Short mmCIF file of N, CA and C in Angstrom, two decimals:
data_model
loop_
_atom_site.label_atom_id
_atom_site.label_comp_id
_atom_site.label_asym_id
_atom_site.label_seq_id
_atom_site.Cartn_x
_atom_site.Cartn_y
_atom_site.Cartn_z
N UNK A 1 62.40 256.83 153.43
CA UNK A 1 62.66 255.55 154.04
C UNK A 1 63.73 254.76 153.27
N UNK A 2 63.70 254.88 151.92
CA UNK A 2 64.65 254.14 151.11
C UNK A 2 66.09 254.60 151.35
N UNK A 3 66.28 255.86 151.68
CA UNK A 3 67.64 256.33 151.88
C UNK A 3 68.25 255.80 153.17
N UNK A 4 67.44 255.30 154.08
CA UNK A 4 67.96 254.71 155.32
C UNK A 4 68.22 253.21 155.19
N UNK A 5 67.80 252.62 154.09
CA UNK A 5 67.97 251.17 153.90
C UNK A 5 69.43 250.73 153.96
N UNK A 6 70.36 251.43 153.27
CA UNK A 6 71.77 251.00 153.38
C UNK A 6 72.31 251.08 154.81
N UNK A 7 71.91 252.09 155.55
CA UNK A 7 72.35 252.22 156.94
C UNK A 7 71.79 251.07 157.78
N UNK A 8 70.52 250.76 157.58
CA UNK A 8 69.90 249.66 158.33
C UNK A 8 70.57 248.34 157.98
N UNK A 9 70.90 248.12 156.70
CA UNK A 9 71.57 246.90 156.29
C UNK A 9 72.96 246.80 156.92
N UNK A 10 73.70 247.90 156.94
CA UNK A 10 75.03 247.90 157.55
C UNK A 10 74.96 247.59 159.04
N UNK A 11 73.99 248.16 159.73
CA UNK A 11 73.82 247.89 161.16
C UNK A 11 73.43 246.44 161.40
N UNK A 12 72.60 245.90 160.55
CA UNK A 12 72.18 244.51 160.68
C UNK A 12 73.36 243.57 160.48
N UNK A 13 74.17 243.83 159.46
CA UNK A 13 75.35 242.99 159.21
C UNK A 13 76.35 243.08 160.36
N UNK A 14 76.53 244.26 160.90
CA UNK A 14 77.45 244.43 162.03
C UNK A 14 76.95 243.68 163.25
N UNK A 15 75.65 243.68 163.46
CA UNK A 15 75.07 242.99 164.61
C UNK A 15 75.20 241.48 164.47
N UNK A 16 75.23 240.98 163.22
CA UNK A 16 75.33 239.54 163.00
C UNK A 16 76.75 239.02 163.15
N UNK A 17 77.73 239.89 163.10
CA UNK A 17 79.11 239.48 163.23
C UNK A 17 79.35 239.00 164.66
N UNK A 18 79.88 237.82 164.79
CA UNK A 18 80.08 237.21 166.10
C UNK A 18 81.35 237.78 166.76
N UNK A 19 81.24 238.15 168.01
CA UNK A 19 82.39 238.63 168.76
C UNK A 19 83.16 237.41 169.26
N UNK A 20 84.37 237.23 168.72
CA UNK A 20 85.18 236.08 169.12
C UNK A 20 86.42 236.51 169.90
N UNK A 21 86.44 237.74 170.34
CA UNK A 21 87.57 238.21 171.13
C UNK A 21 87.35 237.84 172.59
N UNK A 22 87.37 236.52 172.85
CA UNK A 22 87.15 236.03 174.20
C UNK A 22 88.00 234.79 174.44
N UNK A 23 88.12 234.45 175.70
CA UNK A 23 88.98 233.37 176.14
C UNK A 23 88.59 232.01 175.55
N UNK A 24 87.31 231.70 175.51
CA UNK A 24 86.88 230.39 175.01
C UNK A 24 87.15 230.24 173.51
N UNK A 25 86.97 231.31 172.75
CA UNK A 25 87.21 231.24 171.31
C UNK A 25 88.69 230.99 170.99
N UNK A 26 89.60 231.66 171.70
CA UNK A 26 91.02 231.44 171.43
C UNK A 26 91.47 230.09 171.98
N UNK A 27 90.95 229.68 173.11
CA UNK A 27 91.28 228.36 173.67
C UNK A 27 90.86 227.26 172.70
N UNK A 28 89.67 227.38 172.15
CA UNK A 28 89.16 226.40 171.20
C UNK A 28 90.06 226.30 169.96
N UNK A 29 90.56 227.44 169.47
CA UNK A 29 91.44 227.45 168.30
C UNK A 29 92.75 226.71 168.60
N UNK A 30 93.31 226.95 169.78
CA UNK A 30 94.57 226.29 170.15
C UNK A 30 94.35 224.79 170.33
N UNK A 31 93.27 224.40 170.98
CA UNK A 31 92.97 222.97 171.17
C UNK A 31 92.78 222.29 169.82
N UNK A 32 92.05 222.92 168.90
CA UNK A 32 91.85 222.35 167.56
C UNK A 32 93.20 222.18 166.84
N UNK A 33 94.05 223.18 166.96
CA UNK A 33 95.37 223.14 166.33
C UNK A 33 96.21 221.98 166.90
N UNK A 34 96.25 221.89 168.22
CA UNK A 34 97.05 220.83 168.84
C UNK A 34 96.49 219.45 168.55
N UNK A 35 95.18 219.32 168.51
CA UNK A 35 94.55 218.03 168.20
C UNK A 35 94.88 217.61 166.77
N UNK A 36 94.90 218.55 165.85
CA UNK A 36 95.23 218.23 164.45
C UNK A 36 96.69 217.81 164.31
N UNK A 37 97.55 218.31 165.20
CA UNK A 37 98.98 217.98 165.15
C UNK A 37 99.34 216.77 166.00
N UNK A 38 98.37 216.13 166.62
CA UNK A 38 98.65 214.99 167.51
C UNK A 38 99.49 213.89 166.85
N UNK A 39 99.27 213.55 165.58
CA UNK A 39 100.13 212.51 164.98
C UNK A 39 101.61 212.90 164.96
N UNK A 40 101.91 214.20 164.82
CA UNK A 40 103.31 214.63 164.80
C UNK A 40 103.87 214.81 166.21
N UNK A 41 103.03 215.26 167.13
CA UNK A 41 103.53 215.59 168.47
C UNK A 41 103.37 214.47 169.48
N UNK A 42 102.41 213.57 169.23
CA UNK A 42 102.12 212.52 170.20
C UNK A 42 101.34 213.03 171.40
N UNK A 43 100.85 214.26 171.32
CA UNK A 43 100.13 214.89 172.42
C UNK A 43 98.64 214.57 172.31
N UNK A 44 98.10 213.87 173.28
CA UNK A 44 96.68 213.54 173.30
C UNK A 44 95.92 214.63 174.05
N UNK A 45 95.10 215.38 173.33
CA UNK A 45 94.38 216.49 173.95
C UNK A 45 93.33 216.01 174.95
N UNK A 46 92.92 214.75 174.85
CA UNK A 46 91.97 214.21 175.82
C UNK A 46 92.57 214.13 177.23
N UNK A 47 93.89 214.08 177.30
CA UNK A 47 94.55 213.97 178.60
C UNK A 47 95.22 215.27 179.04
N UNK A 48 94.90 216.37 178.34
CA UNK A 48 95.52 217.66 178.65
C UNK A 48 94.49 218.71 179.04
N UNK A 49 94.93 219.62 179.89
CA UNK A 49 94.13 220.79 180.24
C UNK A 49 94.81 222.01 179.60
N UNK A 50 94.02 222.78 178.86
CA UNK A 50 94.54 223.98 178.21
C UNK A 50 93.83 225.18 178.82
N UNK A 51 94.62 226.10 179.38
CA UNK A 51 94.06 227.32 179.97
C UNK A 51 94.74 228.53 179.34
N UNK A 52 93.96 229.56 179.04
CA UNK A 52 94.50 230.78 178.46
C UNK A 52 95.07 231.63 179.59
N UNK A 53 96.37 231.91 179.51
CA UNK A 53 97.03 232.70 180.54
C UNK A 53 97.04 234.18 180.19
N UNK A 54 97.10 234.49 178.89
CA UNK A 54 97.17 235.87 178.45
C UNK A 54 96.69 235.95 177.01
N UNK A 55 96.03 237.05 176.64
CA UNK A 55 95.59 237.22 175.26
C UNK A 55 95.52 238.71 174.93
N UNK A 56 95.84 239.02 173.67
CA UNK A 56 95.71 240.39 173.19
C UNK A 56 95.21 240.33 171.75
N UNK A 57 94.44 241.35 171.37
CA UNK A 57 93.82 241.37 170.05
C UNK A 57 94.18 242.65 169.33
N UNK A 58 94.35 242.53 168.01
CA UNK A 58 94.55 243.69 167.16
C UNK A 58 93.91 243.39 165.82
N UNK A 59 92.79 244.04 165.55
CA UNK A 59 92.00 243.83 164.34
C UNK A 59 91.66 242.34 164.19
N UNK A 60 92.17 241.69 163.14
CA UNK A 60 91.84 240.29 162.88
C UNK A 60 92.95 239.34 163.29
N UNK A 61 93.75 239.74 164.27
CA UNK A 61 94.81 238.87 164.78
C UNK A 61 94.75 238.83 166.31
N UNK A 62 95.29 237.78 166.84
CA UNK A 62 95.36 237.64 168.30
C UNK A 62 96.69 237.00 168.65
N UNK A 63 97.19 237.33 169.81
CA UNK A 63 98.39 236.69 170.36
C UNK A 63 97.98 236.16 171.72
N UNK A 64 98.14 234.85 171.90
CA UNK A 64 97.69 234.23 173.14
C UNK A 64 98.81 233.38 173.74
N UNK A 65 98.84 233.35 175.05
CA UNK A 65 99.73 232.45 175.78
C UNK A 65 98.83 231.48 176.52
N UNK A 66 99.11 230.20 176.32
CA UNK A 66 98.30 229.17 176.98
C UNK A 66 99.19 228.31 177.86
N UNK A 67 98.58 227.77 178.88
CA UNK A 67 99.22 226.83 179.78
C UNK A 67 98.66 225.45 179.46
N UNK A 68 99.54 224.49 179.18
CA UNK A 68 99.12 223.13 178.83
C UNK A 68 99.69 222.20 179.88
N UNK A 69 98.79 221.51 180.59
CA UNK A 69 99.23 220.59 181.64
C UNK A 69 98.48 219.26 181.52
N UNK A 70 99.10 218.17 181.95
CA UNK A 70 98.38 216.90 181.98
C UNK A 70 97.23 216.99 182.99
N UNK A 71 96.10 216.42 182.63
CA UNK A 71 94.94 216.45 183.54
C UNK A 71 95.30 215.74 184.84
N UNK A 72 94.93 216.36 185.95
CA UNK A 72 95.16 215.78 187.26
C UNK A 72 96.58 215.94 187.77
N UNK A 73 97.44 216.62 187.03
CA UNK A 73 98.83 216.77 187.46
C UNK A 73 99.00 218.07 188.23
N UNK A 74 99.88 218.05 189.18
CA UNK A 74 100.29 219.26 189.90
C UNK A 74 101.58 219.74 189.27
N UNK A 75 101.48 220.73 188.41
CA UNK A 75 102.67 221.22 187.72
C UNK A 75 103.02 220.33 186.54
N UNK A 76 104.24 220.47 186.07
CA UNK A 76 104.70 219.64 184.97
C UNK A 76 104.18 220.07 183.61
N UNK A 77 103.58 221.23 183.53
CA UNK A 77 103.04 221.69 182.26
C UNK A 77 104.01 222.61 181.55
N UNK A 78 103.50 223.27 180.53
CA UNK A 78 104.31 224.22 179.78
C UNK A 78 103.43 225.37 179.32
N UNK A 79 104.07 226.49 179.03
CA UNK A 79 103.37 227.63 178.48
C UNK A 79 103.86 227.84 177.06
N UNK A 80 102.91 228.10 176.15
CA UNK A 80 103.23 228.33 174.75
C UNK A 80 102.51 229.58 174.29
N UNK A 81 103.12 230.31 173.36
CA UNK A 81 102.52 231.50 172.79
C UNK A 81 102.18 231.21 171.34
N UNK A 82 100.98 231.59 170.93
CA UNK A 82 100.51 231.37 169.56
C UNK A 82 99.99 232.67 168.97
N UNK A 83 100.17 232.81 167.66
CA UNK A 83 99.58 233.90 166.90
C UNK A 83 98.39 233.32 166.14
N UNK A 84 97.25 233.99 166.22
CA UNK A 84 96.04 233.51 165.60
C UNK A 84 95.53 234.53 164.59
N UNK A 85 94.84 234.04 163.57
CA UNK A 85 94.19 234.88 162.58
C UNK A 85 92.71 234.59 162.61
N UNK A 86 91.91 235.63 162.42
CA UNK A 86 90.46 235.45 162.36
C UNK A 86 90.09 234.92 160.98
N UNK A 87 89.34 233.83 160.94
CA UNK A 87 88.81 233.25 159.71
C UNK A 87 87.31 233.12 159.91
N UNK A 88 86.56 234.07 159.40
CA UNK A 88 85.11 234.08 159.59
C UNK A 88 84.79 234.33 161.05
N UNK A 89 84.07 233.40 161.66
CA UNK A 89 83.66 233.54 163.06
C UNK A 89 84.48 232.65 164.00
N UNK A 90 85.73 232.38 163.64
CA UNK A 90 86.60 231.61 164.54
C UNK A 90 88.05 232.01 164.35
N UNK A 91 88.86 231.64 165.32
CA UNK A 91 90.29 231.88 165.28
C UNK A 91 90.98 230.64 164.74
N UNK A 92 92.10 230.84 164.04
CA UNK A 92 92.92 229.76 163.51
C UNK A 92 94.37 230.09 163.84
N UNK A 93 95.11 229.11 164.36
CA UNK A 93 96.52 229.33 164.66
C UNK A 93 97.25 229.59 163.35
N UNK A 94 98.06 230.63 163.34
CA UNK A 94 98.80 231.02 162.13
C UNK A 94 99.83 229.95 161.79
N UNK A 95 99.80 229.44 160.55
CA UNK A 95 100.75 228.39 160.15
C UNK A 95 102.11 228.96 159.77
N UNK A 96 103.08 228.07 159.66
CA UNK A 96 104.36 228.44 159.10
C UNK A 96 105.42 228.89 160.07
N UNK A 97 105.16 228.85 161.35
CA UNK A 97 106.18 229.26 162.32
C UNK A 97 106.00 228.44 163.59
N UNK A 98 107.01 228.42 164.40
CA UNK A 98 106.89 227.76 165.68
C UNK A 98 105.96 228.59 166.55
N UNK A 99 105.45 228.05 167.65
CA UNK A 99 104.56 228.84 168.50
C UNK A 99 105.16 230.14 168.98
N UNK A 100 106.46 230.23 169.00
CA UNK A 100 107.12 231.45 169.48
C UNK A 100 107.26 232.49 168.39
N UNK A 101 106.74 232.20 167.20
CA UNK A 101 106.76 233.16 166.11
C UNK A 101 108.07 233.19 165.35
N UNK A 102 108.99 232.28 165.64
CA UNK A 102 110.27 232.25 164.95
C UNK A 102 110.21 231.13 163.91
N UNK A 103 110.98 231.25 162.83
CA UNK A 103 110.99 230.17 161.84
C UNK A 103 111.43 228.86 162.49
N UNK A 104 110.90 227.76 162.00
CA UNK A 104 111.28 226.45 162.53
C UNK A 104 112.77 226.21 162.27
N UNK A 105 113.48 225.65 163.24
CA UNK A 105 114.91 225.43 163.06
C UNK A 105 115.17 224.33 162.04
N UNK A 106 116.26 224.48 161.34
CA UNK A 106 116.67 223.45 160.38
C UNK A 106 117.52 222.42 161.11
N UNK A 107 117.41 221.18 160.67
CA UNK A 107 118.24 220.13 161.25
C UNK A 107 119.68 220.35 160.77
N UNK A 108 120.66 220.10 161.62
CA UNK A 108 122.05 220.26 161.19
C UNK A 108 122.31 219.36 159.99
N UNK A 109 122.97 219.89 158.97
CA UNK A 109 123.19 219.11 157.76
C UNK A 109 124.10 217.93 158.06
N UNK A 110 123.72 216.81 157.46
CA UNK A 110 124.52 215.60 157.61
C UNK A 110 124.28 214.85 158.91
N UNK A 111 123.42 215.35 159.80
CA UNK A 111 123.17 214.67 161.05
C UNK A 111 121.74 214.12 161.05
N UNK A 112 121.60 212.90 161.47
CA UNK A 112 120.27 212.29 161.55
C UNK A 112 119.68 212.56 162.92
N UNK A 113 118.37 212.67 162.96
CA UNK A 113 117.67 212.84 164.23
C UNK A 113 117.58 211.49 164.94
N UNK A 114 117.45 211.49 166.26
CA UNK A 114 117.32 210.23 166.99
C UNK A 114 116.07 209.46 166.53
N UNK A 115 116.07 208.14 166.64
CA UNK A 115 114.91 207.35 166.24
C UNK A 115 113.65 207.81 167.00
N UNK A 116 112.55 207.95 166.27
CA UNK A 116 111.30 208.36 166.89
C UNK A 116 111.13 209.86 167.05
N UNK A 117 112.17 210.63 166.73
CA UNK A 117 112.08 212.10 166.86
C UNK A 117 111.20 212.65 165.75
N UNK A 118 110.24 213.55 166.09
CA UNK A 118 109.41 214.13 165.03
C UNK A 118 110.25 214.94 164.05
N UNK A 119 109.81 215.01 162.81
CA UNK A 119 110.52 215.77 161.80
C UNK A 119 110.61 217.23 162.21
N UNK A 120 111.73 217.86 161.95
CA UNK A 120 111.95 219.25 162.31
C UNK A 120 111.42 220.14 161.19
N UNK A 121 110.70 221.20 161.58
CA UNK A 121 110.23 222.18 160.61
C UNK A 121 108.89 221.88 160.00
N UNK A 122 108.22 220.81 160.39
CA UNK A 122 106.89 220.51 159.87
C UNK A 122 105.85 221.03 160.82
N UNK A 123 104.75 221.54 160.26
CA UNK A 123 103.64 222.02 161.09
C UNK A 123 102.38 221.43 160.62
#
């Protein structure tokens, strides 16, 4: 019986691992990310609808495309693609790049941004 204990423990741990490869888990990660960035973006998540349009998983990473539209609006939304990393039992949007996976653009040297424009390259 003792020789089966490690196998039983491994099966128990595997059973306790939460399956987060689903639409609600990735949607929640994107909403949390956008809500945290609201001071920089001015985007109020309370007035937005976020729907997952496409998602793919590979080990502990996910690539998702979401549709973000104002609540009650017919059209006028946008689609964004995000790369996510698994952190425990939840997804987290990968930091350090724009949603399209490209480095954030640098502001042209010597040129000031228009008044009220969010800083370029901050996440």
